[in-house]
Amino acid sequence: MALPSPAPASAQIGVTGMGVMGRNLARNLARNGHTVAIHNRSVEKTVEVVTEHGHEGQFVPAESMDEFVASLQRPRVAIIMVKAGAATDSVIEELASRMDEGDIIVDCGNTFFRDTQRREAALRARGLHFVGVGVSGGEEGALWGPSIMPGGSVESYNRLGPMFEKISAHVDGVPCCTHIGSDGAGHFVKMVHNGIEYADMQVIGEAYDLLRRALGLAPAEIADIFEQWNAGELDSYLMEISVEVLRQVDAKTGQALVDVIVDQAGQKGTGAWTTQTALDLGVPVTGIGEATFARGLSSSPAQREAARGFAAEAAEWDVRDREGFVEDVRQALYASKIVAYSQGLNEMQAAAAEYGWELDLGAIARIWRGGCIIRARFLNDITAAFEAQPDLPLLLAAPFFNERIVQALPAWRRVAVAAAQHGVPAPVFTSSLSYYDGVRSDRLPAALIQGQRDFFGAHTYRRVDAEGTFHTLWAEDGRKEVEA
């Protein structure tokens, strides 16, 4: 099927890359009243969209990049939905070489924020706007309303904002889209969103594992428990889909589907990016890090096979109060989730200081309430906490969350102890508890570590009773202290 030549300057916005995410985003835009230019390197996919979905709105199909760019109204807006990396750079150059000053190129893929910063600076020098946009919600979200996190300039958001806000998810009439900040801020926030997602998924998995091992429950029985939890303060999309997964029966074997899925979790890098960047910024994101490492451990078959049969020296499970144990796991899950969000928000605060972004954490929590993978009831409470205190240094210090942590703490400790005593790995439950105990401690063993660093490397230290930095002459008699 040959496509007709598109009318010049007839589309308000364009999407190049007609994979599932690209076509769904284009359909969402068209269904919401926008005239959308569409393009794909292989024209067959463009034809598919027009043939199968042309009735949903106004599409302007283009066979070539020249036709695609020419079909856009000025200032032109072109969204890239292609594979991250070299493919994105190639399409950016194809577009930029055909565009004029003031035009806007938008990357809605999962892109590392440093690449976005590099691209934004290069295109700004050429008079173009480059906008990195985090989009969460998967295929369904792209089609029916995702959470959208645009970075880039204020000028570009003035052009993009009304369109993106209209197609985003809405909660209480409020769009799940806001301008995040300049250059790579949008992709940074999406990266941390995904890191929190890793931790959230892992703690749900740890809760499932503990309930199954301790109580001998079948997956469908745990689904019933999760469904009850999802009716309360743990209400979230990830809990909802966990219920569906645990209830699914494999048509081939008649077993629970979860029992025939290989226990090796994949990852596409955003959890690792979040953890690596947090290390660069000096921010502890232990829950996210442990969740990322847990996926790595699960996908290390040679090491797991070598360790098969290792002694556990673990106690036998003998749970006398089943309902009490289930409630303890629920409380530990809630507390660990709070820590993951708190750590992710601290990473954003550190990045804002490092890169000169003015991140509104209350607004970010607000746009995560709908459309995105980590949407959850308590995002309303996070939003309220930062609206009440925009410079809140620690989510755990907000009165609402501090009260909930204090309530959950005894159960959280019991679960961590039970996991250790019975040889059940619970890395996010336990590391999140250790983080809480670390951040609340009046005194940490870091004083000894700083003394060690001064001993072998003359790295100096500060005193609790005097200003300045000091060094002890460890190799000299008397080990005199001098001001550094």
GROMACS .gro file of C-alpha atoms in nm:
model
  484
    1MET     CA    1   0.000   0.000   0.000
    2ALA     CA    2   0.146   0.334  -0.107
    3LEU     CA    3   0.083   0.623   0.130
    4PRO     CA    4  -0.041   0.955  -0.005
    5SER     CA    5   0.199   1.247   0.028
    6PRO     CA    6   0.114   1.432   0.350
    7ALA     CA    7  -0.001   1.791   0.334
    8PRO     CA    8   0.275   2.031   0.443
    9ALA     CA    9   0.246   2.169   0.800
   10SER     CA   10  -0.073   1.974   0.865
   11ALA     CA   11   0.020   1.794   1.192
   12GLN     CA   12   0.043   1.945   1.539
   13ILE     CA   13   0.288   1.682   1.660
   14GLY     CA   14   0.470   1.382   1.517
   15VAL     CA   15   0.588   1.041   1.637
   16THR     CA   16   0.866   0.849   1.465
   17GLY     CA   17   0.901   0.485   1.567
   18MET     CA   18   0.587   0.275   1.537
   19GLY     CA   19   0.672  -0.001   1.780
   20VAL     CA   20   0.404  -0.078   2.038
   21MET     CA   21   0.490   0.218   2.263
   22GLY     CA   22   0.524   0.461   1.973
   23ARG     CA   23   0.201   0.365   1.804
   24ASN     CA   24   0.009   0.367   2.133
   25LEU     CA   25   0.137   0.715   2.218
   26ALA     CA   26   0.041   0.835   1.868
   27ARG     CA   27  -0.305   0.681   1.906
   28ASN     CA   28  -0.348   0.848   2.245
   29LEU     CA   29  -0.259   1.186   2.097
   30ALA     CA   30  -0.492   1.135   1.800
   31ARG     CA   31  -0.779   1.014   2.016
   32ASN     CA   32  -0.746   1.331   2.224
   33GLY     CA   33  -0.800   1.555   1.923
   34HIS     CA   34  -0.446   1.615   1.798
   35THR     CA   35  -0.345   1.573   1.435
   36VAL     CA   36  -0.047   1.337   1.454
   37ALA     CA   37   0.221   1.277   1.191
   38ILE     CA   38   0.351   0.919   1.208
   39HIS     CA   39   0.665   0.767   1.059
   40ASN     CA   40   0.865   0.447   1.080
   41ARG     CA   41   1.185   0.337   0.910
   42SER     CA   42   0.995   0.041   0.762
   43VAL     CA   43   0.681   0.189   0.609
   44GLU     CA   44   0.479  -0.129   0.670
   45LYS     CA   45   0.434  -0.039   1.038
   46THR     CA   46   0.309   0.307   0.946
   47VAL     CA   47   0.058   0.149   0.711
   48GLU     CA   48  -0.053  -0.087   0.991
   49VAL     CA   49  -0.134   0.204   1.221
   50VAL     CA   50  -0.339   0.383   0.956
   51THR     CA   51  -0.518   0.064   0.850
   52GLU     CA   52  -0.597  -0.066   1.199
   53HIS     CA   53  -0.643   0.256   1.395
   54GLY     CA   54  -0.710   0.532   1.141
   55HIS     CA   55  -1.067   0.564   1.268
   56GLU     CA   56  -0.944   0.674   1.614
   57GLY     CA   57  -0.831   1.021   1.507
   58GLN     CA   58  -0.643   1.224   1.251
   59PHE     CA   59  -0.314   1.067   1.141
   60VAL     CA   60  -0.074   1.210   0.883
   61PRO     CA   61   0.138   0.915   0.762
   62ALA     CA   62   0.478   0.980   0.606
   63GLU     CA   63   0.702   0.740   0.415
   64SER     CA   64   1.023   0.942   0.445
   65MET     CA   65   1.183   1.158   0.712
   66ASP     CA   66   1.164   1.454   0.472
   67GLU     CA   67   0.787   1.412   0.441
   68PHE     CA   68   0.751   1.359   0.816
   69VAL     CA   69   0.930   1.682   0.910
   70ALA     CA   70   0.758   1.880   0.635
   71SER     CA   71   0.417   1.771   0.764
   72LEU     CA   72   0.473   1.931   1.108
   73GLN     CA   73   0.340   2.273   1.204
   74ARG     CA   74   0.596   2.521   1.334
   75PRO     CA   75   0.750   2.524   1.581
   76ARG     CA   76   0.777   2.158   1.491
   77VAL     CA   77   0.747   1.889   1.758
   78ALA     CA   78   0.879   1.541   1.678
   79ILE     CA   79   0.871   1.257   1.932
   80ILE     CA   80   1.130   0.979   1.903
   81MET     CA   81   1.020   0.630   2.010
   82VAL     CA   82   1.311   0.411   1.903
   83LYS     CA   83   1.567   0.192   2.077
   84ALA     CA   84   1.790   0.381   2.320
   85GLY     CA   85   2.153   0.443   2.233
   86ALA     CA   86   2.300   0.474   1.885
   87ALA     CA   87   1.958   0.440   1.719
   88THR     CA   88   1.831   0.743   1.911
   89ASP     CA   89   2.139   0.949   1.821
   90SER     CA   90   2.092   0.857   1.454
   91VAL     CA   91   1.726   0.964   1.447
   92ILE     CA   92   1.805   1.284   1.638
   93GLU     CA   93   2.057   1.380   1.369
   94GLU     CA   94   1.812   1.294   1.091
   95LEU     CA   95   1.554   1.525   1.247
   96ALA     CA   96   1.792   1.803   1.351
   97SER     CA   97   1.940   1.834   1.003
   98ARG     CA   98   1.591   1.902   0.866
   99MET     CA   99   1.466   2.134   1.141
  100ASP     CA  100   1.483   2.508   1.204
  101GLU     CA  101   1.559   2.721   1.505
  102GLY     CA  102   1.300   2.681   1.780
  103ASP     CA  103   1.186   2.334   1.673
  104ILE     CA  104   1.155   2.063   1.938
  105ILE     CA  105   1.285   1.705   1.940
  106VAL     CA  106   1.140   1.485   2.215
  107ASP     CA  107   1.285   1.155   2.340
  108CYS     CA  108   1.017   0.954   2.523
  109GLY     CA  109   1.233   0.643   2.565
  110ASN     CA  110   1.406   0.505   2.874
  111THR     CA  111   1.727   0.702   2.829
  112PHE     CA  112   2.011   0.757   3.074
  113PHE     CA  113   1.984   1.117   3.189
  114ARG     CA  114   2.350   1.197   3.116
  115ASP     CA  115   2.289   1.112   2.749
  116THR     CA  116   1.992   1.349   2.759
  117GLN     CA  117   2.208   1.624   2.908
  118ARG     CA  118   2.465   1.572   2.632
  119ARG     CA  119   2.205   1.578   2.356
  120GLU     CA  120   2.023   1.878   2.500
  121ALA     CA  121   2.343   2.084   2.513
  122ALA     CA  122   2.442   1.988   2.158
  123LEU     CA  123   2.102   2.073   2.010
  124ARG     CA  124   2.069   2.393   2.211
  125ALA     CA  125   2.391   2.508   2.043
  126ARG     CA  126   2.214   2.450   1.709
  127GLY     CA  127   1.910   2.654   1.813
  128LEU     CA  128   1.687   2.352   1.876
  129HIS     CA  129   1.507   2.233   2.186
  130PHE     CA  130   1.570   1.878   2.304
  131VAL     CA  131   1.334   1.735   2.564
  132GLY     CA  132   1.389   1.411   2.753
  133VAL     CA  133   1.054   1.280   2.873
  134GLY     CA  134   0.998   1.001   3.122
  135VAL     CA  135   0.684   0.802   3.040
  136SER     CA  136   0.556   0.541   3.283
  137GLY     CA  137   0.264   0.306   3.245
  138GLY     CA  138   0.379   0.055   2.988
  139GLU     CA  139   0.185  -0.018   2.671
  140GLU     CA  140  -0.156   0.039   2.828
  141GLY     CA  141  -0.046   0.362   2.991
  142ALA     CA  142   0.090   0.499   2.663
  143LEU     CA  143  -0.247   0.429   2.503
  144TRP     CA  144  -0.491   0.532   2.775
  145GLY     CA  145  -0.302   0.776   2.995
  146PRO     CA  146   0.052   0.746   3.135
  147SER     CA  147   0.238   0.945   3.396
  148ILE     CA  148   0.454   1.189   3.199
  149MET     CA  149   0.775   1.352   3.327
  150PRO     CA  150   0.908   1.609   3.077
  151GLY     CA  151   1.244   1.778   3.120
  152GLY     CA  152   1.386   2.043   2.887
  153SER     CA  153   1.333   2.416   2.872
  154VAL     CA  154   1.033   2.611   2.997
  155GLU     CA  155   0.976   2.732   2.639
  156SER     CA  156   0.947   2.376   2.512
  157TYR     CA  157   0.705   2.286   2.790
  158ASN     CA  158   0.484   2.579   2.696
  159ARG     CA  159   0.440   2.407   2.358
  160LEU     CA  160   0.430   2.046   2.480
  161GLY     CA  161   0.258   2.083   2.817
  162PRO     CA  162  -0.103   2.125   2.702
  163MET     CA  163  -0.080   1.819   2.476
  164PHE     CA  164   0.098   1.599   2.729
  165GLU     CA  165  -0.126   1.704   3.016
  166LYS     CA  166  -0.433   1.618   2.809
  167ILE     CA  167  -0.317   1.266   2.719
  168SER     CA  168  -0.178   1.181   3.064
  169ALA     CA  169  -0.365   0.995   3.334
  170HIS     CA  170  -0.578   1.214   3.559
  171VAL     CA  171  -0.643   1.172   3.933
  172ASP     CA  172  -0.914   1.385   4.092
  173GLY     CA  173  -0.917   1.588   3.772
  174VAL     CA  174  -0.544   1.669   3.800
  175PRO     CA  175  -0.316   1.562   3.511
  176CYS     CA  176  -0.031   1.324   3.592
  177CYS     CA  177   0.214   1.545   3.405
  178THR     CA  178   0.421   1.845   3.508
  179HIS     CA  179   0.739   2.017   3.394
  180ILE     CA  180   1.011   1.844   3.595
  181GLY     CA  181   1.312   2.068   3.523
  182SER     CA  182   1.579   2.156   3.271
  183ASP     CA  183   1.792   1.933   3.042
  184GLY     CA  184   1.798   1.573   3.179
  185ALA     CA  185   1.567   1.620   3.481
  186GLY     CA  186   1.273   1.434   3.327
  187HIS     CA  187   1.475   1.125   3.243
  188PHE     CA  188   1.648   1.141   3.583
  189VAL     CA  189   1.316   1.137   3.768
  190LYS     CA  190   1.192   0.850   3.548
  191MET     CA  191   1.514   0.661   3.626
  192VAL     CA  192   1.458   0.696   4.001
  193HIS     CA  193   1.091   0.604   3.952
  194ASN     CA  194   1.211   0.278   3.796
  195GLY     CA  195   1.457   0.221   4.080
  196ILE     CA  196   1.175   0.256   4.332
  197GLU     CA  197   0.977   0.016   4.115
  198TYR     CA  198   1.258  -0.241   4.152
  199ALA     CA  199   1.245  -0.213   4.533
  200ASP     CA  200   0.866  -0.223   4.542
  201MET     CA  201   0.854  -0.539   4.330
  202GLN     CA  202   1.125  -0.707   4.537
  203VAL     CA  203   0.958  -0.644   4.875
  204ILE     CA  204   0.630  -0.780   4.740
  205GLY     CA  205   0.828  -1.086   4.629
  206GLU     CA  206   0.989  -1.115   4.973
  207ALA     CA  207   0.647  -1.096   5.141
  208TYR     CA  208   0.519  -1.371   4.909
  209ASP     CA  209   0.824  -1.588   4.982
  210LEU     CA  210   0.793  -1.553   5.359
  211LEU     CA  211   0.422  -1.632   5.358
  212ARG     CA  212   0.476  -1.935   5.141
  213ARG     CA  213   0.772  -2.077   5.332
  214ALA     CA  214   0.643  -2.001   5.681
  215LEU     CA  215   0.279  -2.095   5.637
  216GLY     CA  216   0.291  -2.337   5.344
  217LEU     CA  217   0.033  -2.133   5.154
  218ALA     CA  218  -0.045  -2.193   4.789
  219PRO     CA  219  -0.002  -1.902   4.547
  220ALA     CA  220  -0.380  -1.856   4.519
  221GLU     CA  221  -0.408  -1.832   4.898
  222ILE     CA  222  -0.138  -1.565   4.905
  223ALA     CA  223  -0.328  -1.386   4.628
  224ASP     CA  224  -0.629  -1.371   4.861
  225ILE     CA  225  -0.412  -1.215   5.133
  226PHE     CA  226  -0.262  -0.964   4.891
  227GLU     CA  227  -0.609  -0.873   4.770
  228GLN     CA  228  -0.709  -0.792   5.128
  229TRP     CA  229  -0.394  -0.583   5.172
  230ASN     CA  230  -0.466  -0.402   4.848
  231ALA     CA  231  -0.800  -0.287   4.988
  232GLY     CA  232  -0.614  -0.089   5.255
  233GLU     CA  233  -0.306   0.130   5.283
  234LEU     CA  234  -0.101  -0.099   5.056
  235ASP     CA  235  -0.334  -0.026   4.765
  236SER     CA  236  -0.115  -0.006   4.454
  237TYR     CA  237  -0.093  -0.119   4.094
  238LEU     CA  238   0.192  -0.359   4.174
  239MET     CA  239  -0.010  -0.528   4.449
  240GLU     CA  240  -0.306  -0.550   4.212
  241ILE     CA  241  -0.112  -0.726   3.938
  242SER     CA  242   0.062  -0.951   4.191
  243VAL     CA  243  -0.282  -1.085   4.283
  244GLU     CA  244  -0.350  -1.157   3.915
  245VAL     CA  245  -0.015  -1.332   3.863
  246LEU     CA  246  -0.052  -1.549   4.173
  247ARG     CA  247  -0.402  -1.658   4.073
  248GLN     CA  248  -0.306  -1.751   3.718
  249VAL     CA  249  -0.312  -2.126   3.643
  250ASP     CA  250  -0.084  -2.265   3.373
  251ALA     CA  251  -0.300  -2.419   3.098
  252LYS     CA  252  -0.036  -2.678   3.010
  253THR     CA  253   0.038  -2.824   3.353
  254GLY     CA  254  -0.254  -2.715   3.569
  255GLN     CA  255  -0.005  -2.573   3.820
  256ALA     CA  256   0.011  -2.218   3.944
  257LEU     CA  257   0.181  -2.018   3.669
  258VAL     CA  258   0.429  -1.871   3.918
  259ASP     CA  259   0.556  -2.224   3.983
  260VAL     CA  260   0.645  -2.289   3.619
  261ILE     CA  261   0.815  -1.954   3.558
  262VAL     CA  262   1.196  -1.976   3.585
  263ASP     CA  263   1.304  -1.783   3.894
  264GLN     CA  264   1.545  -1.551   3.714
  265ALA     CA  265   1.441  -1.185   3.704
  266GLY     CA  266   1.549  -0.974   3.408
  267GLN     CA  267   1.640  -0.606   3.406
  268LYS     CA  268   1.698  -0.338   3.146
  269GLY     CA  269   1.939  -0.121   3.341
  270THR     CA  270   1.736   0.152   3.512
  271GLY     CA  271   1.779  -0.004   3.857
  272ALA     CA  272   2.153  -0.022   3.800
  273TRP     CA  273   2.158   0.339   3.674
  274THR     CA  274   1.970   0.453   3.986
  275THR     CA  275   2.212   0.270   4.213
  276GLN     CA  276   2.526   0.382   4.029
  277THR     CA  277   2.411   0.743   4.021
  278ALA     CA  278   2.326   0.733   4.391
  279LEU     CA  279   2.681   0.615   4.460
  280ASP     CA  280   2.814   0.907   4.255
  281LEU     CA  281   2.596   1.147   4.454
  282GLY     CA  282   2.680   0.983   4.789
  283VAL     CA  283   2.315   0.896   4.862
  284PRO     CA  284   2.224   0.562   5.025
  285VAL     CA  285   1.952   0.388   4.824
  286THR     CA  286   1.993   0.054   4.995
  287GLY     CA  287   1.647  -0.078   4.913
  288ILE     CA  288   1.685  -0.005   4.544
  289GLY     CA  289   2.041  -0.137   4.541
  290GLU     CA  290   1.951  -0.462   4.714
  291ALA     CA  291   1.655  -0.512   4.480
  292THR     CA  292   1.887  -0.467   4.182
  293PHE     CA  293   2.143  -0.708   4.327
  294ALA     CA  294   1.866  -0.959   4.405
  295ARG     CA  295   1.777  -0.968   4.035
  296GLY     CA  296   2.143  -1.021   3.955
  297LEU     CA  297   2.169  -1.306   4.206
  298SER     CA  298   1.855  -1.471   4.069
  299SER     CA  299   2.008  -1.460   3.721
  300SER     CA  300   2.341  -1.620   3.822
  301PRO     CA  301   2.268  -1.988   3.751
  302ALA     CA  302   2.628  -2.109   3.774
  303GLN     CA  303   2.679  -1.959   4.119
  304ARG     CA  304   2.339  -2.079   4.242
  305GLU     CA  305   2.410  -2.431   4.118
  306ALA     CA  306   2.750  -2.430   4.290
  307ALA     CA  307   2.583  -2.331   4.616
  308ARG     CA  308   2.297  -2.580   4.591
  309GLY     CA  309   2.285  -2.795   4.904
  310PHE     CA  310   2.486  -2.555   5.120
  311ALA     CA  311   2.406  -2.589   5.489
  312ALA     CA  312   2.153  -2.335   5.613
  313GLU     CA  313   2.153  -2.417   5.986
  314ALA     CA  314   1.808  -2.268   5.982
  315ALA     CA  315   1.532  -2.318   6.236
  316GLU     CA  316   1.219  -2.505   6.132
  317TRP     CA  317   0.912  -2.289   6.084
  318ASP     CA  318   0.654  -2.327   6.361
  319VAL     CA  319   0.418  -2.032   6.338
  320ARG     CA  320   0.164  -2.048   6.621
  321ASP     CA  321  -0.018  -1.724   6.538
  322ARG     CA  322  -0.079  -1.735   6.164
  323GLU     CA  323  -0.287  -1.418   6.151
  324GLY     CA  324  -0.029  -1.235   6.359
  325PHE     CA  325   0.251  -1.344   6.126
  326VAL     CA  326   0.057  -1.232   5.818
  327GLU     CA  327  -0.001  -0.893   5.979
  328ASP     CA  328   0.369  -0.864   6.070
  329VAL     CA  329   0.466  -0.924   5.706
  330ARG     CA  330   0.213  -0.663   5.592
  331GLN     CA  331   0.356  -0.406   5.832
  332ALA     CA  332   0.714  -0.486   5.726
  333LEU     CA  333   0.614  -0.453   5.360
  334TYR     CA  334   0.459  -0.112   5.419
  335ALA     CA  335   0.759   0.016   5.616
  336SER     CA  336   1.008  -0.109   5.357
  337LYS     CA  337   0.811   0.057   5.077
  338ILE     CA  338   0.822   0.389   5.264
  339VAL     CA  339   1.201   0.358   5.293
  340ALA     CA  340   1.237   0.291   4.918
  341TYR     CA  341   1.037   0.601   4.828
  342SER     CA  342   1.220   0.808   5.089
  343GLN     CA  343   1.560   0.705   4.954
  344GLY     CA  344   1.455   0.773   4.595
  345LEU     CA  345   1.333   1.120   4.686
  346ASN     CA  346   1.663   1.189   4.864
  347GLU     CA  347   1.848   1.093   4.547
  348MET     CA  348   1.639   1.349   4.358
  349GLN     CA  349   1.721   1.616   4.616
  350ALA     CA  350   2.092   1.545   4.580
  351ALA     CA  351   2.069   1.554   4.199
  352ALA     CA  352   1.881   1.884   4.211
  353ALA     CA  353   2.168   2.036   4.410
  354GLU     CA  354   2.431   1.881   4.181
  355TYR     CA  355   2.274   1.974   3.847
  356GLY     CA  356   2.093   2.297   3.934
  357TRP     CA  357   1.742   2.156   3.900
  358GLU     CA  358   1.449   2.287   4.102
  359LEU     CA  359   1.265   1.961   4.156
  360ASP     CA  360   0.922   1.989   4.318
  361LEU     CA  361   0.898   1.658   4.505
  362GLY     CA  362   0.535   1.715   4.597
  363ALA     CA  363   0.445   1.764   4.231
  364ILE     CA  364   0.647   1.458   4.132
  365ALA     CA  365   0.464   1.241   4.386
  366ARG     CA  366   0.136   1.386   4.262
  367ILE     CA  367   0.195   1.288   3.898
  368TRP     CA  368   0.290   0.935   4.008
  369ARG     CA  369  -0.058   0.880   4.157
  370GLY     CA  370  -0.204   0.765   3.826
  371GLY     CA  371  -0.091   0.602   3.504
  372CYS     CA  372   0.249   0.487   3.624
  373ILE     CA  373   0.371   0.148   3.742
  374ILE     CA  374   0.437   0.261   4.101
  375ARG     CA  375   0.101   0.434   4.147
  376ALA     CA  376  -0.014   0.375   4.502
  377ARG     CA  377  -0.254   0.516   4.758
  378PHE     CA  378   0.018   0.651   4.984
  379LEU     CA  379   0.147   0.881   4.710
  380ASN     CA  380  -0.135   1.110   4.825
  381ASP     CA  381   0.033   1.116   5.166
  382ILE     CA  382   0.376   1.180   5.012
  383THR     CA  383   0.232   1.467   4.809
  384ALA     CA  384   0.075   1.615   5.122
  385ALA     CA  385   0.402   1.580   5.317
  386PHE     CA  386   0.601   1.785   5.064
  387GLU     CA  387   0.323   2.036   5.013
  388ALA     CA  388   0.331   2.099   5.389
  389GLN     CA  389   0.713   2.119   5.396
  390PRO     CA  390   0.872   2.162   5.050
  391ASP     CA  391   1.225   2.143   5.195
  392LEU     CA  392   1.152   1.825   5.394
  393PRO     CA  393   1.497   1.657   5.416
  394LEU     CA  394   1.365   1.306   5.485
  395LEU     CA  395   1.025   1.157   5.406
  396LEU     CA  396   1.054   0.938   5.716
  397ALA     CA  397   1.059   1.257   5.925
  398ALA     CA  398   0.717   1.372   5.803
  399PRO     CA  399   0.471   1.328   6.094
  400PHE     CA  400   0.241   1.091   5.904
  401PHE     CA  401   0.519   0.858   5.792
  402ASN     CA  402   0.711   0.876   6.117
  403GLU     CA  403   0.398   0.764   6.300
  404ARG     CA  404   0.344   0.475   6.060
  405ILE     CA  405   0.706   0.360   6.088
  406VAL     CA  406   0.686   0.365   6.467
  407GLN     CA  407   0.367   0.156   6.450
  408ALA     CA  408   0.526  -0.093   6.210
  409LEU     CA  409   0.866  -0.116   6.378
  410PRO     CA  410   0.804  -0.411   6.616
  411ALA     CA  411   0.653  -0.621   6.335
  412TRP     CA  412   0.931  -0.515   6.097
  413ARG     CA  413   1.196  -0.633   6.345
  414ARG     CA  414   1.016  -0.963   6.403
  415VAL     CA  415   1.001  -1.030   6.029
  416ALA     CA  416   1.370  -0.947   5.979
  417VAL     CA  417   1.466  -1.178   6.267
  418ALA     CA  418   1.240  -1.458   6.142
  419ALA     CA  419   1.388  -1.437   5.794
  420ALA     CA  420   1.743  -1.461   5.930
  421GLN     CA  421   1.665  -1.743   6.172
  422HIS     CA  422   1.491  -1.950   5.907
  423GLY     CA  423   1.737  -1.892   5.623
  424VAL     CA  424   1.502  -1.693   5.400
  425PRO     CA  425   1.667  -1.417   5.194
  426ALA     CA  426   1.491  -1.086   5.253
  427PRO     CA  427   1.747  -0.829   5.138
  428VAL     CA  428   1.514  -0.531   5.103
  429PHE     CA  429   1.323  -0.596   5.425
  430THR     CA  430   1.646  -0.622   5.623
  431SER     CA  431   1.852  -0.352   5.451
  432SER     CA  432   1.562  -0.106   5.478
  433LEU     CA  433   1.541  -0.172   5.851
  434SER     CA  434   1.918  -0.123   5.883
  435TYR     CA  435   1.887   0.205   5.694
  436TYR     CA  436   1.616   0.321   5.933
  437ASP     CA  437   1.830   0.228   6.233
  438GLY     CA  438   2.129   0.401   6.078
  439VAL     CA  439   1.957   0.726   5.993
  440ARG     CA  440   1.796   0.750   6.339
  441SER     CA  441   2.120   0.674   6.533
  442ASP     CA  442   2.281   0.949   6.738
  443ARG     CA  443   2.626   0.800   6.684
  444LEU     CA  444   2.757   0.574   6.407
  445PRO     CA  445   3.081   0.372   6.373
  446ALA     CA  446   3.184   0.608   6.094
  447ALA     CA  447   3.405   0.779   6.355
  448LEU     CA  448   3.624   0.468   6.367
  449ILE     CA  449   3.629   0.447   5.987
  450GLN     CA  450   3.743   0.809   5.964
  451GLY     CA  451   4.016   0.735   6.219
  452GLN     CA  452   4.128   0.439   6.007
  453ARG     CA  453   4.132   0.657   5.694
  454ASP     CA  454   4.344   0.914   5.871
  455PHE     CA  455   4.584   0.643   5.994
  456PHE     CA  456   4.663   0.487   5.657
  457GLY     CA  457   4.600   0.777   5.422
  458ALA     CA  458   4.621   1.102   5.621
  459HIS     CA  459   4.265   1.179   5.510
  460THR     CA  460   4.203   1.396   5.820
  461TYR     CA  461   3.897   1.412   6.041
  462ARG     CA  462   3.677   1.666   6.216
  463ARG     CA  463   3.621   1.685   6.592
  464VAL     CA  464   3.293   1.711   6.782
  465ASP     CA  465   3.436   1.984   7.006
  466ALA     CA  466   3.627   2.213   6.768
  467GLU     CA  467   3.603   2.371   6.423
  468GLY     CA  468   3.839   2.274   6.143
  469THR     CA  469   4.000   1.953   6.024
  470PHE     CA  470   4.271   1.755   6.201
  471HIS     CA  471   4.530   1.484   6.145
  472THR     CA  472   4.710   1.263   6.395
  473LEU     CA  473   5.079   1.198   6.326
  474TRP     CA  474   5.033   0.824   6.369
  475ALA     CA  475   5.390   0.727   6.273
  476GLU     CA  476   5.555   0.962   6.521
  477ASP     CA  477   5.619   0.908   6.890
  478GLY     CA  478   5.342   1.061   7.093
  479ARG     CA  479   5.108   1.066   6.793
  480LYS     CA  480   5.053   1.437   6.814
  481GLU     CA  481   4.737   1.583   6.661
  482VAL     CA  482   4.784   1.875   6.423
  483GLU     CA  483   4.534   2.101   6.249
  484ALA     CA  484   4.525   2.016   5.881
   0.00000   0.00000   0.00000
